[in-house]
PDB file of C-alpha atoms in Angstrom:
ATOM      1  CA  MET O   1     -35.798 -25.234  11.420  1.00  0.00           C
ATOM      2  CA  LYS O   2     -34.028 -21.896  11.225  1.00  0.00           C
ATOM      3  CA  ASN O   3     -30.800 -21.535   9.213  1.00  0.00           C
ATOM      4  CA  THR O   4     -27.735 -20.444  11.136  1.00  0.00           C
ATOM      5  CA  PRO O   5     -24.696 -18.614   9.746  1.00  0.00           C
ATOM      6  CA  PHE O   6     -22.792 -21.874   9.995  1.00  0.00           C
ATOM      7  CA  ASP O   7     -25.035 -23.751   7.579  1.00  0.00           C
ATOM      8  CA  PRO O   8     -23.570 -24.227   4.114  1.00  0.00           C
ATOM      9  CA  PRO O   9     -25.241 -22.214   1.386  1.00  0.00           C
ATOM     10  CA  SER O  10     -27.543 -24.125  -0.892  1.00  0.00           C
ATOM     11  CA  VAL O  11     -25.826 -24.742  -4.181  1.00  0.00           C
ATOM     12  CA  THR O  12     -27.305 -26.281  -7.250  1.00  0.00           C
ATOM     13  CA  GLU O  13     -24.983 -28.824  -8.742  1.00  0.00           C
ATOM     14  CA  LYS O  14     -23.884 -28.251 -12.297  1.00  0.00           C
ATOM     15  CA  SER O  15     -22.315 -31.020 -14.289  1.00  0.00           C
ATOM     16  CA  LEU O  16     -19.297 -30.147 -16.401  1.00  0.00           C
ATOM     17  CA  SER O  17     -18.624 -31.420 -19.881  1.00  0.00           C
ATOM     18  CA  HIS O  18     -15.448 -33.331 -20.672  1.00  0.00           C
ATOM     19  CA  LEU O  19     -14.100 -30.254 -22.449  1.00  0.00           C
ATOM     20  CA  ASN O  20     -14.682 -28.100 -19.364  1.00  0.00           C
ATOM     21  CA  MET O  21     -13.008 -30.693 -17.136  1.00  0.00           C
ATOM     22  CA  PHE O  22     -10.018 -30.777 -19.484  1.00  0.00           C
ATOM     23  CA  ALA O  23      -9.822 -26.964 -19.497  1.00  0.00           C
ATOM     24  CA  LEU O  24      -9.766 -26.949 -15.690  1.00  0.00           C
ATOM     25  CA  SER O  25      -6.995 -29.550 -15.683  1.00  0.00           C
ATOM     26  CA  VAL O  26      -4.674 -27.796 -18.140  1.00  0.00           C
ATOM     27  CA  ALA O  27      -3.266 -25.430 -15.507  1.00  0.00           C
ATOM     28  CA  TRP O  28      -2.432 -28.349 -13.223  1.00  0.00           C
ATOM     29  CA  ILE O  29      -0.776 -30.180 -16.101  1.00  0.00           C
ATOM     30  CA  GLY O  30       1.481 -27.151 -16.635  1.00  0.00           C
ATOM     31  CA  ILE O  31       2.316 -26.882 -12.947  1.00  0.00           C
ATOM     32  CA  GLU O  32       3.152 -30.573 -12.677  1.00  0.00           C
ATOM     33  CA  PHE O  33       5.278 -30.410 -15.831  1.00  0.00           C
ATOM     34  CA  GLN O  34       7.229 -27.474 -14.427  1.00  0.00           C
ATOM     35  CA  TRP O  35       7.807 -29.219 -11.085  1.00  0.00           C
ATOM     36  CA  SER O  36       8.867 -32.495 -12.690  1.00  0.00           C
ATOM     37  CA  VAL O  37      11.427 -30.704 -14.864  1.00  0.00           C
ATOM     38  CA  GLN O  38      12.683 -28.649 -11.944  1.00  0.00           C
ATOM     39  CA  LEU O  39      13.042 -31.580  -9.567  1.00  0.00           C
ATOM     40  CA  ALA O  40      14.551 -33.957 -12.119  1.00  0.00           C
ATOM     41  CA  PHE O  41      17.115 -31.612 -13.624  1.00  0.00           C
ATOM     42  CA  GLY O  42      17.600 -28.861 -11.031  1.00  0.00           C
ATOM     43  CA  THR O  43      20.288 -30.378  -8.828  1.00  0.00           C
ATOM     44  CA  PRO O  44      22.329 -31.930 -11.673  1.00  0.00           C
ATOM     45  CA  PHE O  45      22.199 -28.586 -13.510  1.00  0.00           C
ATOM     46  CA  LEU O  46      23.362 -26.628 -10.460  1.00  0.00           C
ATOM     47  CA  LEU O  47      26.156 -29.135  -9.891  1.00  0.00           C
ATOM     48  CA  SER O  48      27.213 -28.828 -13.541  1.00  0.00           C
ATOM     49  CA  LEU O  49      27.563 -25.070 -13.036  1.00  0.00           C
ATOM     50  CA  GLY O  50      29.985 -25.724 -10.201  1.00  0.00           C
ATOM     51  CA  MET O  51      27.746 -25.230  -7.177  1.00  0.00           C
ATOM     52  CA  GLU O  52      28.739 -27.209  -4.120  1.00  0.00           C
ATOM     53  CA  LYS O  53      26.461 -30.143  -3.366  1.00  0.00           C
ATOM     54  CA  SER O  54      25.750 -28.824   0.135  1.00  0.00           C
ATOM     55  CA  ALA O  55      24.731 -25.430  -1.288  1.00  0.00           C
ATOM     56  CA  THR O  56      21.993 -26.965  -3.428  1.00  0.00           C
ATOM     57  CA  THR O  57      19.985 -27.697  -0.282  1.00  0.00           C
ATOM     58  CA  GLY O  58      19.740 -23.950   0.298  1.00  0.00           C
ATOM     59  CA  VAL O  59      18.253 -23.504  -3.159  1.00  0.00           C
ATOM     60  CA  TRP O  60      15.656 -26.203  -2.581  1.00  0.00           C
ATOM     61  CA  ALA O  61      14.759 -24.796   0.848  1.00  0.00           C
ATOM     62  CA  ALA O  62      13.775 -21.558  -0.871  1.00  0.00           C
ATOM     63  CA  GLY O  63      10.540 -22.933  -2.302  1.00  0.00           C
ATOM     64  CA  PRO O  64       8.788 -23.638   0.985  1.00  0.00           C
ATOM     65  CA  LEU O  65      10.176 -20.461   2.539  1.00  0.00           C
ATOM     66  CA  ALA O  66       9.024 -18.339  -0.402  1.00  0.00           C
ATOM     67  CA  GLY O  67       5.612 -19.990  -0.209  1.00  0.00           C
ATOM     68  CA  ILE O  68       5.255 -18.995   3.428  1.00  0.00           C
ATOM     69  CA  VAL O  69       5.787 -15.357   2.467  1.00  0.00           C
ATOM     70  CA  MET O  70       4.370 -15.063  -1.049  1.00  0.00           C
ATOM     71  CA  GLN O  71       1.098 -16.973  -0.764  1.00  0.00           C
ATOM     72  CA  PRO O  72      -0.408 -14.696   1.907  1.00  0.00           C
ATOM     73  CA  LEU O  73       0.876 -11.614   0.067  1.00  0.00           C
ATOM     74  CA  ALA O  74      -0.588 -12.781  -3.239  1.00  0.00           C
ATOM     75  CA  GLY O  75      -3.875 -13.645  -1.543  1.00  0.00           C
ATOM     76  CA  ALA O  76      -4.097 -10.232   0.091  1.00  0.00           C
ATOM     77  CA  TRP O  77      -3.257  -8.529  -3.196  1.00  0.00           C
ATOM     78  CA  THR O  78      -5.853 -10.450  -5.193  1.00  0.00           C
ATOM     79  CA  ASP O  79      -8.505  -9.922  -2.524  1.00  0.00           C
ATOM     80  CA  SER O  80      -8.118  -6.161  -2.912  1.00  0.00           C
ATOM     81  CA  CYS O  81      -7.614  -6.198  -6.700  1.00  0.00           C
ATOM     82  CA  THR O  82     -10.226  -4.202  -8.607  1.00  0.00           C
ATOM     83  CA  SER O  83      -9.068  -4.954 -12.137  1.00  0.00           C
ATOM     84  CA  ARG O  84     -11.638  -5.085 -14.905  1.00  0.00           C
ATOM     85  CA  PHE O  85     -10.271  -8.565 -15.682  1.00  0.00           C
ATOM     86  CA  GLY O  86     -11.264  -9.890 -12.254  1.00  0.00           C
ATOM     87  CA  ARG O  87      -9.487 -10.419  -8.985  1.00  0.00           C
ATOM     88  CA  ARG O  88      -7.408 -13.487  -9.826  1.00  0.00           C
ATOM     89  CA  ARG O  89      -6.682 -13.231 -13.560  1.00  0.00           C
ATOM     90  CA  PRO O  90      -4.047 -10.456 -13.372  1.00  0.00           C
ATOM     91  CA  LEU O  91      -2.019 -12.499 -10.876  1.00  0.00           C
ATOM     92  CA  LEU O  92      -2.406 -15.675 -12.922  1.00  0.00           C
ATOM     93  CA  VAL O  93      -1.227 -13.949 -16.112  1.00  0.00           C
ATOM     94  CA  ALA O  94       1.674 -12.195 -14.365  1.00  0.00           C
ATOM     95  CA  SER O  95       2.811 -15.360 -12.584  1.00  0.00           C
ATOM     96  CA  THR O  96       2.619 -17.353 -15.822  1.00  0.00           C
ATOM     97  CA  ILE O  97       4.831 -14.828 -17.608  1.00  0.00           C
ATOM     98  CA  ILE O  98       7.284 -14.643 -14.684  1.00  0.00           C
ATOM     99  CA  THR O  99       7.479 -18.448 -14.488  1.00  0.00           C
ATOM    100  CA  ALA O 100       8.133 -18.778 -18.230  1.00  0.00           C
ATOM    101  CA  LEU O 101      10.848 -16.085 -18.120  1.00  0.00           C
ATOM    102  CA  SER O 102      12.380 -17.665 -15.054  1.00  0.00           C
ATOM    103  CA  MET O 103      12.576 -21.065 -16.754  1.00  0.00           C
ATOM    104  CA  LEU O 104      14.201 -19.442 -19.801  1.00  0.00           C
ATOM    105  CA  CYS O 105      16.736 -17.683 -17.582  1.00  0.00           C
ATOM    106  CA  ILE O 106      17.575 -20.986 -15.897  1.00  0.00           C
ATOM    107  CA  ALA O 107      18.030 -22.653 -19.267  1.00  0.00           C
ATOM    108  CA  PHE O 108      20.358 -19.884 -20.464  1.00  0.00           C
ATOM    109  CA  SER O 109      21.946 -18.956 -17.123  1.00  0.00           C
ATOM    110  CA  ARG O 110      25.390 -20.083 -18.261  1.00  0.00           C
ATOM    111  CA  GLU O 111      25.228 -17.848 -21.340  1.00  0.00           C
ATOM    112  CA  ILE O 112      23.752 -14.917 -19.404  1.00  0.00           C
ATOM    113  CA  GLY O 113      26.430 -15.351 -16.737  1.00  0.00           C
ATOM    114  CA  THR O 114      29.133 -15.254 -19.411  1.00  0.00           C
ATOM    115  CA  ILE O 115      27.657 -12.057 -20.853  1.00  0.00           C
ATOM    116  CA  ILE O 116      27.688 -10.292 -17.480  1.00  0.00           C
ATOM    117  CA  GLY O 117      31.270 -11.220 -16.669  1.00  0.00           C
ATOM    118  CA  GLY O 118      31.498 -14.885 -15.843  1.00  0.00           C
ATOM    119  CA  SER O 119      33.697 -17.455 -17.520  1.00  0.00           C
ATOM    120  CA  ASP O 120      34.152 -21.200 -17.650  1.00  0.00           C
ATOM    121  CA  GLU O 121      36.429 -20.982 -14.605  1.00  0.00           C
ATOM    122  CA  ASN O 122      34.224 -18.478 -12.758  1.00  0.00           C
ATOM    123  CA  ALA O 123      30.611 -19.598 -13.001  1.00  0.00           C
ATOM    124  CA  THR O 124      29.476 -17.508 -10.014  1.00  0.00           C
ATOM    125  CA  PRO O 125      27.179 -15.245 -12.098  1.00  0.00           C
ATOM    126  CA  ALA O 126      25.540 -18.266 -13.732  1.00  0.00           C
ATOM    127  CA  ILE O 127      25.073 -19.944 -10.340  1.00  0.00           C
ATOM    128  CA  ALA O 128      23.560 -16.750  -8.921  1.00  0.00           C
ATOM    129  CA  ILE O 129      21.184 -16.335 -11.869  1.00  0.00           C
ATOM    130  CA  SER O 130      20.002 -19.939 -11.779  1.00  0.00           C
ATOM    131  CA  SER O 131      19.586 -19.863  -7.987  1.00  0.00           C
ATOM    132  CA  ILE O 132      17.554 -16.641  -8.072  1.00  0.00           C
ATOM    133  CA  CYS O 133      15.387 -18.017 -10.882  1.00  0.00           C
ATOM    134  CA  LEU O 134      14.791 -21.223  -8.933  1.00  0.00           C
ATOM    135  CA  TYR O 135      13.721 -19.071  -5.966  1.00  0.00           C
ATOM    136  CA  ILE O 136      11.293 -17.237  -8.271  1.00  0.00           C
ATOM    137  CA  LEU O 137       9.791 -20.505  -9.481  1.00  0.00           C
TER     138      LEU O 137
END
């Protein structure tokens, strides 16, 4: 029988060691940790900064909306990437650094907001910083 273009390619199965399976799972562990922290403490933190409860829904709507835009853009960028490190690694490294910096900015948004002109009575800069960083996540 003749192979058609729709037939799956023949692939030899390779078994992975427990160490390799763990190494593949580490990235997912980090992602799940980040999401659990964000979802558990995000809304109470925004409310503690003085954000209105109804405004927090706008912050949480940003994730799916950003995904609609950013995932195709990132895919197109990595498909055309010709880095010596590979097509995906530069994006993975950059996104890891951006995520870590974004989480730090959220953690210190009150202090950063105070430095750039906010106060205890006017937490608008801190709210803006934490909202933008949540969008970035």
